[in-house]
Short mmCIF file of N, CA and C in Angstrom, two decimals:
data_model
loop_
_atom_site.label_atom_id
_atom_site.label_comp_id
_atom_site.label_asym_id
_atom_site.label_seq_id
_atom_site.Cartn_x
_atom_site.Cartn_y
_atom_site.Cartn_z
N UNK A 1 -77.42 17.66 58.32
CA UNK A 1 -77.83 16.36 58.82
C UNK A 1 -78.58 15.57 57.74
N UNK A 2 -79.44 15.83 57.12
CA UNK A 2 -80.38 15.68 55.98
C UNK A 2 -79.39 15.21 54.53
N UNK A 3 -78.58 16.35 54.57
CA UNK A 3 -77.44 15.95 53.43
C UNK A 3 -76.67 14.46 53.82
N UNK A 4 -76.23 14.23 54.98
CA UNK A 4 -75.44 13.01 55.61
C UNK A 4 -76.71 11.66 55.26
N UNK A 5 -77.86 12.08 55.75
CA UNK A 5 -78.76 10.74 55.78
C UNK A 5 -79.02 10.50 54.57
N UNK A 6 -79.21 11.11 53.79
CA UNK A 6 -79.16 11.00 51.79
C UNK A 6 -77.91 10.23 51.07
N UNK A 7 -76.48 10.84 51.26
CA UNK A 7 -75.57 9.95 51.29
C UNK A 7 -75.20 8.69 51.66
N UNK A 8 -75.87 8.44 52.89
CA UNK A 8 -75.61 7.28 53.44
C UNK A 8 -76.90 6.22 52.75
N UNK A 9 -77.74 6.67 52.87
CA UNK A 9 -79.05 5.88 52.02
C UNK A 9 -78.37 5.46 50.61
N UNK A 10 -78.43 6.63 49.93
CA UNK A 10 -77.24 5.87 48.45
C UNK A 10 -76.39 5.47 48.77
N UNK A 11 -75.51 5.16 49.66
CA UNK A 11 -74.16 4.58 49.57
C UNK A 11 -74.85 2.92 50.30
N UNK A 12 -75.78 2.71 50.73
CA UNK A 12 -76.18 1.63 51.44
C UNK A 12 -76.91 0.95 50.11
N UNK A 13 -78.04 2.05 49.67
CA UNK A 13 -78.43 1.30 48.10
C UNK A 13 -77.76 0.24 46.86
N UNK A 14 -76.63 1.38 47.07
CA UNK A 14 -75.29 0.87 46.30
C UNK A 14 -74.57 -0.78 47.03
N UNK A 15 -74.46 -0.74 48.00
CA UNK A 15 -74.20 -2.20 48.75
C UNK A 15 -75.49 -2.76 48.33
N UNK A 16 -76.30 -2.61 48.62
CA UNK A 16 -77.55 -3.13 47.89
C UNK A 16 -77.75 -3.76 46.52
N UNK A 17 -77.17 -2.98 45.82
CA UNK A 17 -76.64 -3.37 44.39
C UNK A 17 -75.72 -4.49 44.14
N UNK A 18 -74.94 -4.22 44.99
CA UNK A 18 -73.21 -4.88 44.61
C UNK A 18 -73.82 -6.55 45.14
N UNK A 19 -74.62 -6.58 46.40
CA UNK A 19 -74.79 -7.64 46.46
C UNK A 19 -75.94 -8.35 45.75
N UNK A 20 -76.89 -7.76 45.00
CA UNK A 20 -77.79 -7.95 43.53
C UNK A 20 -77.19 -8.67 42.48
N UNK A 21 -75.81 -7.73 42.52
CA UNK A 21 -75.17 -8.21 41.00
C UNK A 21 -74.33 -9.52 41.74
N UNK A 22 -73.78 -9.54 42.39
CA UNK A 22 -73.03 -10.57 42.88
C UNK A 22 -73.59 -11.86 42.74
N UNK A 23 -74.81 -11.88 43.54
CA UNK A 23 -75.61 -12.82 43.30
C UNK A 23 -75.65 -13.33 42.19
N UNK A 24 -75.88 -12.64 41.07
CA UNK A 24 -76.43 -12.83 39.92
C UNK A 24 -75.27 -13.37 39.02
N UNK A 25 -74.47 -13.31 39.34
CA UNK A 25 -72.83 -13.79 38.60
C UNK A 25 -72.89 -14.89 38.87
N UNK A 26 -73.34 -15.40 40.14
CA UNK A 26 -73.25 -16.57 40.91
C UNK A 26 -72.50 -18.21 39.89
N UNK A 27 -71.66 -18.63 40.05
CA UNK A 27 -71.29 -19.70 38.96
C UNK A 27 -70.72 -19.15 37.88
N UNK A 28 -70.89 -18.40 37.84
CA UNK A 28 -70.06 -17.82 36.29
C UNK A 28 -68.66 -17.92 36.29
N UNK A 29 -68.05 -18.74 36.79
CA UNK A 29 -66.44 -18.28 36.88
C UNK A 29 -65.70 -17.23 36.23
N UNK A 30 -65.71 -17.09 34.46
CA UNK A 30 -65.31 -15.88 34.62
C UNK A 30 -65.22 -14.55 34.92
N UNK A 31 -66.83 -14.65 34.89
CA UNK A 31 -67.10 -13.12 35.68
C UNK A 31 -66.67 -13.15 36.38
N UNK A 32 -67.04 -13.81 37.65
CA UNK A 32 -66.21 -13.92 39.10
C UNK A 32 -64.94 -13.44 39.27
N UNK A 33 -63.99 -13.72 38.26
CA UNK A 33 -62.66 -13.55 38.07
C UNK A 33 -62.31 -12.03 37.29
N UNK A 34 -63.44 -11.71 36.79
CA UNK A 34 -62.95 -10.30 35.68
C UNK A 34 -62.54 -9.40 36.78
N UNK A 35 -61.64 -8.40 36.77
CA UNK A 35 -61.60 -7.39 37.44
C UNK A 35 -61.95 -6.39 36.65
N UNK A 36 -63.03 -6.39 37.20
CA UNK A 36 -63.63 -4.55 37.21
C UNK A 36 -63.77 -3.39 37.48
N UNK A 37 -63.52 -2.28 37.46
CA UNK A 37 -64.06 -0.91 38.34
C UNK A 37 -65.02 -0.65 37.95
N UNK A 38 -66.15 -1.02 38.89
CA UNK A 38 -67.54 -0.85 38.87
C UNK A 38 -68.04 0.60 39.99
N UNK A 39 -68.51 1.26 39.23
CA UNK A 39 -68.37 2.60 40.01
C UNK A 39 -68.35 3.64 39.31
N UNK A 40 -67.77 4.77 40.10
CA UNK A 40 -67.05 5.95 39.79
C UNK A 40 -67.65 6.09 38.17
N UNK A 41 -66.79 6.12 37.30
CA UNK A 41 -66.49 6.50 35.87
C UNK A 41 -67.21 5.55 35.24
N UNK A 42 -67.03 4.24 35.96
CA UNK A 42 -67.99 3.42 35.12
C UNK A 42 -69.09 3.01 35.29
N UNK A 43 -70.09 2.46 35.00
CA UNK A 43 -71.45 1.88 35.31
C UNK A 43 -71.24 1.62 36.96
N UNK A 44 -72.37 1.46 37.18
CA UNK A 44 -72.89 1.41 39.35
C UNK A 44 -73.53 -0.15 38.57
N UNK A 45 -73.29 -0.77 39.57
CA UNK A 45 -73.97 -2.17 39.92
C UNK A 45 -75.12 -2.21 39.89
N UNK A 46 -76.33 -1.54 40.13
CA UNK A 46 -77.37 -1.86 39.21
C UNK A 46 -76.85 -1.82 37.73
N UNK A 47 -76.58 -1.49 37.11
CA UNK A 47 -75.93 -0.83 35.43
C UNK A 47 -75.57 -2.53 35.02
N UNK A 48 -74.59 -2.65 35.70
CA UNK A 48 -73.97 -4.22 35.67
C UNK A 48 -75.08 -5.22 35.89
N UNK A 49 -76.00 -5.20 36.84
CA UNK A 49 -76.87 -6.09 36.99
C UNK A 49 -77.92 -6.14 35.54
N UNK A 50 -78.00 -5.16 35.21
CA UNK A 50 -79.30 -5.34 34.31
C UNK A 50 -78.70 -5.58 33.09
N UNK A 51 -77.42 -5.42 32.78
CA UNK A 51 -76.73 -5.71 31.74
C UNK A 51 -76.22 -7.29 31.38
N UNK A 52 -76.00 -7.81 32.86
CA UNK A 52 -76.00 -9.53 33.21
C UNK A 52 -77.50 -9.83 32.36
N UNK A 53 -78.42 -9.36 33.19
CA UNK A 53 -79.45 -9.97 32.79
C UNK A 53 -80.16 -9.85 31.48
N UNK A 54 -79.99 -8.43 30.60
CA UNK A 54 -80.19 -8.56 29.30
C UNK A 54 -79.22 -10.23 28.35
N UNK A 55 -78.33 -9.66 28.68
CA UNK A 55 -77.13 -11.16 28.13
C UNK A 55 -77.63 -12.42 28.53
N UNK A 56 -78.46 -12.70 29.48
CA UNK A 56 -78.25 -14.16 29.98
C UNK A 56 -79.69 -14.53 29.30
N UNK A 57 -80.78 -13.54 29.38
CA UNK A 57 -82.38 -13.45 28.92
C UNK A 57 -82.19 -13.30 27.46
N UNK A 58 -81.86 -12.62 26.67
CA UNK A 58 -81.94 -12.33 25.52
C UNK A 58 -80.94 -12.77 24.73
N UNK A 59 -79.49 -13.24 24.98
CA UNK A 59 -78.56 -13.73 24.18
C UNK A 59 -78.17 -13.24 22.85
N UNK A 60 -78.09 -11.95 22.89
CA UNK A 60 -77.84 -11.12 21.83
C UNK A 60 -76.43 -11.66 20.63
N UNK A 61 -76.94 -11.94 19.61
CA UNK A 61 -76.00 -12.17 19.18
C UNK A 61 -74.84 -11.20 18.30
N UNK A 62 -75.35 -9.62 18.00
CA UNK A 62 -74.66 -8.85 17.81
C UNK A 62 -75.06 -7.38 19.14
N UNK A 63 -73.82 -6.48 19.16
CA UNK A 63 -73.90 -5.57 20.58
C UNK A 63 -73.39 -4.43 19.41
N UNK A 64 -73.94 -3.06 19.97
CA UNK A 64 -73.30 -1.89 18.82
C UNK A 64 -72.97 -1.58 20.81
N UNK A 65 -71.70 -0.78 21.22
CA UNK A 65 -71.86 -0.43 22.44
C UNK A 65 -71.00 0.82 22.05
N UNK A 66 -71.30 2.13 22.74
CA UNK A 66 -70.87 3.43 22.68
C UNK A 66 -70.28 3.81 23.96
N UNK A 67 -68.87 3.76 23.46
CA UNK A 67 -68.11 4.03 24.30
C UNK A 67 -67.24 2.75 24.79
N UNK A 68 -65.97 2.87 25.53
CA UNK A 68 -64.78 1.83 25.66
C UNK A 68 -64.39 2.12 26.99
N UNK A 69 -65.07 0.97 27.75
CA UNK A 69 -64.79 0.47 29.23
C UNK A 69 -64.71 -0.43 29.91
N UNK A 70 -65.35 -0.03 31.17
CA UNK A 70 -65.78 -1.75 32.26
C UNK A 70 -67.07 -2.59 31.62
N UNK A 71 -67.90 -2.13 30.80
CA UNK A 71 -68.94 -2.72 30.46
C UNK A 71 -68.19 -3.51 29.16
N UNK A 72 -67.48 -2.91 27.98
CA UNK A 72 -66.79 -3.29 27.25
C UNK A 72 -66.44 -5.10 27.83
N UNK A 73 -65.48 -5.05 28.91
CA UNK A 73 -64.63 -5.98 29.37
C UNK A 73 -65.52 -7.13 29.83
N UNK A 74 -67.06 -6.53 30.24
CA UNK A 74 -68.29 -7.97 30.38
C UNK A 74 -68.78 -8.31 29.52
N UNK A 75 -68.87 -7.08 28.63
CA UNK A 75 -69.69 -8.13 27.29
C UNK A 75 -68.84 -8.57 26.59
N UNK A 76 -67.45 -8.11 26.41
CA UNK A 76 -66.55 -9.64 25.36
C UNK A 76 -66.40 -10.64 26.57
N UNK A 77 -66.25 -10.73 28.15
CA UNK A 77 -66.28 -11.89 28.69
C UNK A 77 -67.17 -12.41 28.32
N UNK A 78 -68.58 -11.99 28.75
CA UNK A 78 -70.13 -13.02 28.38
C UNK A 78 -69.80 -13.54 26.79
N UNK A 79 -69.22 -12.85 25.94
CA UNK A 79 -69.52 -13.11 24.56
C UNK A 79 -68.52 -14.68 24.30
N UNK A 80 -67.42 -14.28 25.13
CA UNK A 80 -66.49 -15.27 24.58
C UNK A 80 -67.22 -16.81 25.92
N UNK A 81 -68.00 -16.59 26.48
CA UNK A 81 -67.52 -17.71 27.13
C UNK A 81 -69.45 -18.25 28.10
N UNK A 82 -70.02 -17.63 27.27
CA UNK A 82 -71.41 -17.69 27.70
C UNK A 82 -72.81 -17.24 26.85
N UNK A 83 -72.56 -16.67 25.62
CA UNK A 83 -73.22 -16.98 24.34
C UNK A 83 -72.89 -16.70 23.05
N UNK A 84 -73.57 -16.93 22.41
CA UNK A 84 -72.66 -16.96 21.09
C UNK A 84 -72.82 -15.54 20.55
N UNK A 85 -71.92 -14.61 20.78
CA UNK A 85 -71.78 -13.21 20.48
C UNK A 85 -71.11 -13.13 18.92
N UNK A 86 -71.59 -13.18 18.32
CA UNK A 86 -70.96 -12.53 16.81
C UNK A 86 -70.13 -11.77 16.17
N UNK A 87 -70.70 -10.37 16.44
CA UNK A 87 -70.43 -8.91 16.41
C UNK A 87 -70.82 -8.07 17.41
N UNK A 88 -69.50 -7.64 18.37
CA UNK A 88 -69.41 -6.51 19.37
C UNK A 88 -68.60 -5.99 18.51
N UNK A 89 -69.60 -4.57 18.33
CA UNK A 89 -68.87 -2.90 18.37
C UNK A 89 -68.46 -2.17 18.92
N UNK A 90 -67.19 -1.77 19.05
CA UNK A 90 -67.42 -0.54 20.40
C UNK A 90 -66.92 1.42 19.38
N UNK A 91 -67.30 1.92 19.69
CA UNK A 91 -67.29 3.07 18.90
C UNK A 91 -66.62 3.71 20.07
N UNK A 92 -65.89 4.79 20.37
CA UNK A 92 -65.25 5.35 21.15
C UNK A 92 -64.46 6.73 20.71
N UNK A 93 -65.02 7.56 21.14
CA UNK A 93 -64.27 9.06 20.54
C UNK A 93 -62.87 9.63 20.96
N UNK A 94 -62.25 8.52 22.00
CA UNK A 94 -61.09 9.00 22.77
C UNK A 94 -60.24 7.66 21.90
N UNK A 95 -59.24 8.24 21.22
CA UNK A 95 -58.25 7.55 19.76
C UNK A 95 -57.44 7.06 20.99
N UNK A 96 -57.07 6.90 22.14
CA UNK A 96 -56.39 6.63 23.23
C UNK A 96 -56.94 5.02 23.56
#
């Protein structure tokens, strides 16, 4: 029973999230439009949220990022179309 109410608390957290980050896209059209798999394998929506908000607060103009994914696919959106991104790296150990 204990195991069920734990699950369900994170899985409600997680809606919790999704509608955090959602918010936070708010106007962005392309985000709005990116399709993502946010989840599973890739970053959880807090992950995404705080990653919006480093980009929008700090406007980084170069990114070193480790590893090749869903986060990949927001920061060249933000880069190409919401600050002036320079140099994104992505380093990735899978030649695939």
């Amino acid at each position: 029973m204990k195991k069920k109410l734990n699950e369900n608390l994170a899985y409600n957290r997680e809606l919790d999230w999704a509608n955090v980050y959602h918010d936070s896209i708010r106007g962005k059209e392309h985000l709005l439009n990116l399709p993502l798999n946010i989840g599973r394998w890739a970053g959880s929506y807090s992950f995404f949220y705080v990653l919006n908000r480093i980009l929008n607060e700090y406007k980084p103009a170069s990114i070193l990022e480790l590893g090749l994914g869903e986060s990949t696919k927001f920061i060249a959106t933000y880069g190409q179309h919401y600050i002036k991104l320079k140099n994104h790296t992505v380093v990735e150990h899978d030649q695939e």
